[in-house]
Coordinates of C-alpha atoms and ligand atoms in Angstrom, one line a residue:
M452 CA -60.5 -27.5 -24.0
T453 CA -61.0 -29.4 -21.0
M454 CA -61.6 -28.1 -17.4
H455 CA -58.2 -29.6 -16.6
T456 CA -56.0 -27.8 -19.3
S457 CA -57.7 -24.4 -18.6
R458 CA -56.9 -24.7 -15.0
L459 CA -53.2 -25.5 -16.0
S460 CA -53.0 -22.6 -18.1
L461 CA -54.4 -20.3 -15.4
I462 CA -51.8 -21.6 -13.1
A463 CA -49.0 -21.1 -15.6
G464 CA -50.1 -17.5 -16.4
F465 CA -50.1 -16.8 -12.7
V466 CA -46.4 -18.2 -12.4
L467 CA -45.3 -16.0 -15.3
L468 CA -46.9 -12.9 -13.8
V469 CA -45.0 -13.7 -10.5
L470 CA -41.7 -14.2 -12.5
E471 CA -42.1 -11.0 -14.3
M472 CA -42.7 -9.1 -11.0
F473 CA -39.2 -10.2 -9.8
A474 CA -37.6 -9.9 -13.3
S475 CA -36.7 -6.1 -13.3
P476 CA -32.9 -5.7 -13.6
A477 CA -32.3 -4.3 -10.1
Q478 CA -34.2 -7.3 -8.5
A479 CA -32.3 -9.8 -10.6
R480 CA -29.0 -8.8 -9.2
A481 CA -27.4 -10.9 -6.6
P482 CA -27.2 -9.2 -3.2
L483 CA -24.1 -7.3 -2.4
A484 CA -22.2 -8.8 0.7
V485 CA -19.3 -7.9 2.6
S486 CA -16.7 -10.1 4.3
I487 CA -13.6 -9.3 6.5
D488 CA -13.0 -12.9 7.5
F489 CA -9.3 -13.0 6.3
P490 CA -6.0 -11.7 7.7
G491 CA -6.0 -7.9 7.7
G492 CA -9.7 -7.6 7.2
S493 CA -11.3 -4.6 8.6
A494 CA -14.6 -3.1 8.1
E495 CA -17.9 -2.2 10.1
V496 CA -20.7 -2.3 7.6
L497 CA -23.2 0.8 8.2
G498 CA -25.4 0.0 5.5
I499 CA -25.8 -1.7 2.1
D500 CA -28.3 -0.3 -0.3
Q501 CA -29.1 -3.3 -2.8
T502 CA -31.0 -0.9 -5.1
T503 CA -28.4 2.0 -5.5
R504 CA -25.6 -0.7 -5.0
Q505 CA -24.0 1.4 -2.3
I506 CA -21.9 0.0 0.7
R507 CA -21.2 2.3 3.8
I508 CA -18.4 1.4 6.0
A509 CA -16.0 2.5 8.7
P510 CA -12.9 0.8 9.7
S511 CA -13.5 -1.9 12.4
A512 CA -12.9 -0.7 16.0
H513 CA -10.4 -2.6 17.9
P514 CA -10.3 -1.1 21.5
N515 CA -6.7 -0.2 22.6
R516 CA -5.3 -1.4 19.3
G517 CA -4.4 2.2 18.0
W518 CA -5.8 4.5 15.5
V519 CA -9.0 3.2 13.7
C520 CA -8.0 4.0 10.2
W521 CA -7.1 0.7 8.3
W522 CA -10.0 -0.9 6.2
Y523 CA -9.9 -4.0 3.8
L524 CA -13.0 -5.9 2.7
E525 CA -14.2 -8.4 0.2
V526 CA -17.4 -7.5 -1.6
T527 CA -19.2 -10.4 -3.4
G528 CA -22.5 -10.4 -5.4
L529 CA -21.1 -7.8 -8.0
E530 CA -22.3 -8.0 -11.7
V531 CA -19.4 -7.4 -14.0
G532 CA -19.8 -3.8 -15.4
E533 CA -22.1 -2.5 -12.7
M534 CA -21.1 0.6 -10.7
L535 CA -20.4 0.0 -7.1
T536 CA -20.3 3.0 -4.8
L537 CA -18.2 2.6 -1.5
D538 CA -18.7 5.2 1.1
V539 CA -16.0 5.3 3.8
G540 CA -15.4 7.4 6.8
D541 CA -14.5 9.3 8.9
A542 CA -10.9 10.1 10.1
P543 CA -8.5 11.8 7.7
W544 CA -6.1 8.8 8.0
A545 CA -9.1 6.5 7.0
T546 CA -10.0 8.3 3.8
P547 CA -7.2 8.3 1.2
D548 CA -8.0 10.2 -2.1
R549 CA -8.0 7.0 -3.9
A550 CA -8.8 3.4 -2.6
A551 CA -6.9 0.3 -3.5
V552 CA -8.8 -2.3 -5.4
S553 CA -8.1 -5.9 -6.7
D554 CA -10.1 -8.5 -8.4
D555 CA -7.7 -11.4 -7.5
G556 CA -6.8 -10.4 -4.0
K557 CA -3.2 -10.0 -5.0
T558 CA -2.6 -7.3 -7.6
W559 CA -3.6 -4.1 -6.7
R560 CA -4.8 -0.7 -8.6
Q561 CA -6.2 2.5 -7.5
T562 CA -9.7 3.7 -7.9
D563 CA -10.3 7.2 -9.4
R564 CA -10.2 10.0 -6.9
G565 CA -13.2 9.8 -4.6
A566 CA -15.7 12.4 -3.7
R567 CA -15.3 14.1 -0.4
H568 CA -18.3 15.0 1.7
E569 CA -17.6 16.2 5.3
K570 CA -15.5 13.6 6.9
R571 CA -16.5 10.8 4.6
I572 CA -15.4 9.8 1.0
T573 CA -17.1 8.1 -1.8
Y574 CA -15.3 6.0 -4.3
R575 CA -17.1 4.7 -7.4
Y576 CA -15.9 1.7 -9.1
Q577 CA -17.1 -0.4 -12.2
A578 CA -17.0 -3.9 -11.2
T579 CA -14.5 -6.1 -13.0
A580 CA -15.4 -9.3 -11.3
E581 CA -18.2 -10.8 -9.1
K582 CA -16.0 -10.8 -6.1
M583 CA -13.4 -8.0 -5.4
W584 CA -11.4 -6.6 -2.6
F585 CA -11.2 -2.8 -1.7
A586 CA -8.8 -1.4 1.0
W587 CA -7.1 1.7 2.4
G588 CA -3.9 1.0 0.4
P589 CA -2.3 -2.2 -1.1
P590 CA -2.6 -4.7 1.6
F591 CA 0.5 -6.7 3.0
V592 CA -0.1 -9.2 5.6
P593 CA 2.2 -11.5 7.5
A594 CA 2.0 -14.4 5.0
D595 CA 3.2 -11.9 2.4
A596 CA 6.2 -11.3 4.5
E597 CA 6.9 -14.9 5.0
T598 CA 6.5 -15.8 1.4
L599 CA 8.7 -12.8 0.4
V600 CA 11.6 -13.6 2.5
K601 CA 11.5 -17.3 1.9
R602 CA 11.2 -16.8 -1.9
V603 CA 14.1 -14.3 -2.1
A604 CA 16.4 -16.3 0.2
K605 CA 16.1 -19.3 -2.1
S606 CA 17.0 -17.1 -5.0
C607 CA 20.2 -15.5 -3.5
E608 CA 23.3 -16.8 -2.3
R609 CA 24.3 -16.3 1.4
A610 CA 20.6 -15.0 2.1
E611 CA 18.6 -16.6 4.8
A612 CA 14.9 -16.1 6.0
F613 CA 14.7 -16.3 9.7
E614 CA 12.1 -15.6 12.6
L615 CA 13.4 -12.6 14.3
C616 CA 11.1 -13.7 17.3
R617 CA 7.5 -14.6 18.2
S618 CA 5.0 -11.7 18.8
R619 CA 3.0 -11.3 21.9
E620 CA 0.3 -13.4 20.3
D621 CA 2.8 -16.0 19.1
R622 CA 2.9 -15.1 15.5
P623 CA 6.4 -15.4 13.7
V624 CA 8.1 -12.0 12.9
W625 CA 9.8 -12.9 9.7
A626 CA 13.1 -11.2 8.3
I627 CA 15.6 -11.7 5.8
R628 CA 19.4 -11.6 6.3
F629 CA 22.1 -11.1 3.5
Q630 CA 25.6 -12.2 4.8
P631 CA 28.8 -11.0 3.0
P632 CA 31.3 -13.6 2.0
P633 CA 33.7 -14.6 4.7
R634 CA 36.7 -12.4 5.2
Q635 CA 39.9 -13.8 3.4
D636 CA 42.2 -12.1 5.9
A637 CA 41.5 -11.9 9.7
N638 CA 43.0 -8.2 9.4
D639 CA 40.4 -7.0 7.1
A640 CA 38.0 -4.5 8.4
P641 CA 34.8 -6.2 9.7
P642 CA 31.8 -5.9 7.2
L643 CA 29.4 -3.2 7.3
G644 CA 26.1 -3.8 9.2
L645 CA 22.7 -2.3 7.8
W646 CA 19.2 -2.6 9.6
F647 CA 15.9 -1.9 7.6
Q648 CA 12.5 -2.5 9.2
A649 CA 8.9 -1.6 8.2
R650 CA 5.5 -1.6 9.8
Q651 CA 6.0 -0.7 13.5
H652 CA 2.7 1.0 12.7
A653 CA 0.3 -1.6 11.2
W654 CA -1.8 0.5 9.2
E655 CA 1.1 1.9 7.2
S656 CA 1.0 -0.8 4.6
G657 CA 2.9 1.1 2.0
S658 CA 6.1 0.8 4.2
S659 CA 6.2 -3.1 3.7
W660 CA 6.0 -2.6 0.0
V661 CA 9.0 -0.2 0.2
A662 CA 10.7 -3.2 2.1
Q663 CA 9.8 -5.6 -0.5
G664 CA 11.2 -3.3 -3.2
L665 CA 14.5 -3.0 -1.2
I666 CA 14.7 -6.8 -0.6
E667 CA 14.0 -7.8 -4.2
W668 CA 16.7 -5.1 -5.3
L669 CA 19.3 -6.4 -2.8
A670 CA 18.9 -9.9 -4.0
S671 CA 19.0 -8.9 -7.7
D672 CA 21.8 -9.2 -10.4
D673 CA 22.3 -5.4 -10.4
D674 CA 26.1 -4.7 -10.0
R675 CA 25.5 -2.3 -7.3
A676 CA 23.3 -4.7 -5.3
R677 CA 26.1 -7.3 -5.6
T678 CA 28.5 -4.7 -4.4
L679 CA 26.5 -3.8 -1.4
R680 CA 26.1 -7.6 -0.6
S681 CA 29.8 -8.1 -0.8
K682 CA 30.6 -5.8 2.0
A683 CA 27.8 -5.6 4.2
E684 CA 25.5 -7.8 6.5
I685 CA 22.0 -6.7 5.8
I686 CA 18.8 -7.3 7.6
V687 CA 15.3 -6.4 6.6
V688 CA 12.1 -6.9 8.6
P689 CA 9.0 -6.4 6.4
I690 CA 6.6 -6.4 9.3
M691 CA 7.4 -5.5 12.8
D692 CA 3.8 -5.4 14.3
V693 CA 2.4 -8.7 12.9
D694 CA -0.5 -8.9 15.4
N695 CA -2.1 -5.6 14.5
V696 CA -1.5 -6.3 10.7
A697 CA -3.0 -9.7 11.1
S698 CA -6.2 -8.5 13.1
G699 CA -6.7 -5.3 10.9
A700 CA -6.0 -2.8 13.7
G701 CA -4.3 0.5 13.0
G702 CA -1.6 0.0 15.7
K703 CA -0.3 3.6 15.9
N704 CA -0.7 4.9 19.4
E705 CA -2.0 1.4 20.8
A706 CA -2.1 0.7 24.4
P707 CA -0.2 0.1 26.5
Q708 CA 2.5 0.8 24.1
D709 CA 3.0 2.1 20.5
H710 CA 6.0 0.0 18.7
N711 CA 7.8 3.1 17.9
R712 CA 7.6 4.5 21.5
D713 CA 8.7 1.2 22.8
W714 CA 12.6 1.6 22.3
T715 CA 13.5 1.6 26.0
D716 CA 15.4 -0.7 28.3
K717 CA 12.3 -2.7 28.9
P718 CA 10.5 -3.1 25.7
Y719 CA 6.9 -4.5 25.7
H720 CA 7.0 -5.9 22.2
P721 CA 9.2 -8.8 21.4
A722 CA 9.9 -7.5 18.0
V723 CA 11.4 -4.3 19.5
A724 CA 13.5 -6.4 21.9
A725 CA 14.7 -8.5 19.3
A726 CA 15.7 -5.8 16.9
Q727 CA 17.5 -3.9 19.8
A728 CA 19.5 -7.1 20.7
N729 CA 20.6 -7.8 17.1
I730 CA 21.6 -4.2 16.5
K731 CA 23.6 -4.1 19.9
A732 CA 25.4 -7.2 18.9
L733 CA 26.4 -5.8 15.5
N734 CA 27.5 -2.7 17.1
D735 CA 29.4 -4.4 19.7
A736 CA 31.3 -6.3 17.0
G737 CA 32.2 -3.0 15.4
Q738 CA 30.0 -3.6 12.5
F739 CA 27.0 -1.5 12.5
D740 CA 26.5 1.6 10.2
L741 CA 22.9 2.4 9.2
F742 CA 19.3 2.1 10.5
V743 CA 16.3 2.9 8.5
D744 CA 12.8 2.6 9.8
L745 CA 10.1 2.6 7.2
H746 CA 6.7 4.4 7.8
N747 CA 4.0 6.3 6.1
P748 CA 3.3 10.0 7.1
G749 CA 0.3 12.3 7.5
A750 CA -2.2 12.6 4.6
S751 CA -1.0 15.7 3.3
S752 CA 2.5 14.6 2.4
Q753 CA 3.1 14.3 -1.3
N754 CA 6.8 13.1 -1.3
P755 CA 8.9 11.0 0.9
F756 CA 11.0 12.6 3.5
F757 CA 13.1 11.7 6.5
Y758 CA 12.9 12.1 10.1
T759 CA 16.3 12.6 11.7
S760 CA 17.6 12.4 15.4
P761 CA 17.8 15.8 17.0
V762 CA 21.1 17.4 16.0
T763 CA 22.0 17.7 19.7
L764 CA 22.1 13.9 19.7
L765 CA 24.6 13.5 16.8
S766 CA 28.4 13.4 17.2
E767 CA 30.3 15.5 14.6
Q768 CA 30.9 12.5 12.6
G769 CA 27.5 11.3 12.9
A770 CA 26.2 14.8 11.5
H771 CA 28.7 14.5 8.5
N772 CA 27.6 10.9 7.8
L773 CA 23.9 12.0 7.9
E774 CA 24.4 14.8 5.5
H775 CA 26.3 12.4 3.1
F776 CA 23.5 9.7 3.4
L777 CA 20.8 12.4 2.6
A778 CA 22.9 13.6 -0.4
A779 CA 23.0 10.2 -1.8
A780 CA 19.3 9.7 -1.2
R781 CA 18.4 12.9 -2.9
L782 CA 20.5 11.7 -6.1
E783 CA 19.0 8.3 -6.2
M784 CA 15.3 8.6 -5.0
T785 CA 14.1 10.1 -7.9
G786 CA 10.6 9.0 -8.1
P787 CA 8.0 9.1 -9.0
L788 CA 7.8 9.3 -5.3
A789 CA 11.0 11.5 -5.0
F790 CA 13.0 12.5 -1.9
K791 CA 13.5 16.3 -2.5
G792 CA 15.6 17.0 0.6
E793 CA 12.8 17.4 3.1
T794 CA 13.9 16.4 6.6
Q795 CA 12.4 16.9 10.2
E796 CA 13.9 16.2 13.6
S797 CA 11.9 14.1 16.0
G798 CA 13.1 15.6 19.2
A799 CA 11.4 16.9 22.4
K800 CA 9.4 19.4 20.2
Y801 CA 8.0 16.4 18.1
D802 CA 7.1 14.0 21.0
K803 CA 7.6 14.0 24.8
N804 CA 8.7 10.4 24.4
W805 CA 11.2 11.4 21.7
Q806 CA 14.0 9.2 23.4
S807 CA 12.0 5.9 22.9
I808 CA 11.5 6.5 19.3
S809 CA 13.4 3.7 17.3
K810 CA 16.0 5.8 15.4
N811 CA 16.7 8.0 18.5
W812 CA 17.4 4.8 20.6
V813 CA 19.7 3.6 17.8
T814 CA 21.5 6.9 17.6
H815 CA 22.0 7.0 21.4
N816 CA 23.1 3.3 21.7
T817 CA 25.4 2.7 18.8
A818 CA 28.8 4.0 17.5
K819 CA 29.2 7.8 16.9
H820 CA 29.5 7.3 13.0
V821 CA 26.1 5.5 12.8
V822 CA 23.4 7.2 10.5
S823 CA 19.8 6.3 11.9
V824 CA 16.7 7.7 10.1
T825 CA 13.0 7.2 9.5
L826 CA 11.8 7.1 6.0
E827 CA 8.2 8.2 5.6
T828 CA 6.9 7.5 2.1
A829 CA 3.8 9.5 1.0
W830 CA 0.6 7.4 0.8
N831 CA -2.0 9.7 -0.6
T832 CA -0.8 10.2 -4.2
P833 CA -1.5 8.6 -7.5
N834 CA 2.0 7.0 -7.3
S835 CA 1.3 5.5 -3.7
T836 CA 0.7 2.1 -5.4
A837 CA 2.5 -1.2 -4.9
S838 CA 4.8 -0.5 -7.6
G839 CA 5.3 3.1 -6.7
Y840 CA 6.4 1.9 -3.1
Q841 CA 8.6 -0.8 -4.5
T842 CA 10.4 1.7 -6.7
V843 CA 11.1 3.8 -3.3
G844 CA 12.5 0.5 -1.9
R845 CA 14.9 0.1 -4.9
N846 CA 16.0 3.7 -4.8
L847 CA 16.7 3.4 -1.0
G848 CA 19.0 0.5 -1.9
L849 CA 20.7 2.5 -4.6
A850 CA 21.1 5.3 -2.1
T851 CA 22.6 3.0 0.5
E852 CA 25.2 1.7 -1.9
R853 CA 26.2 5.3 -3.0
Y854 CA 26.5 6.3 0.6
L855 CA 28.7 3.3 1.4
R856 CA 31.1 3.8 -1.2
A857 CA 33.3 5.6 1.2
S858 CA 33.7 4.2 4.7
P859 CA 31.5 5.7 7.1
R860 CA 33.7 4.7 10.0
Ligands
LIG837 ZN1 4.5 5.2 11.5

């Protein structure tokens, strides 16, 4: 052996030793990283432990943009099969029992029930891809609304996708309108008019999935959907507060004005002003009958329920129609997220600004026979998934068709 080769083998041995030092399983893993750089993204990273593979987050703070409760993040550096721990805090609204998870950013499932510790919750999830997404609930962002209404409008006769308005930050607020066939005889009664909208509160993503289920059912070949389309003009808005949804803010109680306390003579939000103008025009033409505002309620609700206008605001005919509508909803909204007859009034006891809540404005400003309600779909249950929410939307369509078999006017 020459001096030269022995020096080479010494160097090779040293290189091997160094490689071995870094070859323990934990060290070989790619580092976990978090990104929120996409529409709806929200997470403040409090810490990442690369050894225990734990990520601690809180929802991003958006000053003056409402409750800090929505979170939605992309995680990279995962090894398929490894156990990730995601620790989230710390408002009740921010800590669902189960988180939404996706490995393609489109289809969402739930994690197992997380473990609560004081105000925080820990979800453990075995990675199924190197890049995954986790969120408060199945996300639904403005591009999803646009794609949905354009796709459905293309597939359905006399349906059109349209921009209800531009938001304060100049984003389009997409909606879909189903038109009944033209009347054969000018003496025929004018068509019925129905208005559905979701997401006045940006964090309540489930309500947009309810709207999607409703829209897809309305456009379907189901005989009952055809019947409803043949006699009613129907408008559905999947996202009212596009700005807060896009930026990943909560929206609820935002300054200077919550969307659902903005139903006054001088609305701050263009989407509210546009909805009011459209509803008023239908009402003035003698063709407005039903308004449903889609929301998600508090964390403890296990079933969908309706908020109604205070009984003092209802005419005798309005009260009778409301009862009829709720009975139809009870028959059709059978679950798994089922309406079991629970209602609450949102009057003065509920909120001092009760008169500027959407359904109360509608009750106050439209014909006496109009039914105007808020549907609150439970979000903190094993059925609060994209498909569970869509079933609620389909059931809402069926309830509406049943309710309108007899003329509401
Ligand atoms: Zn709400």
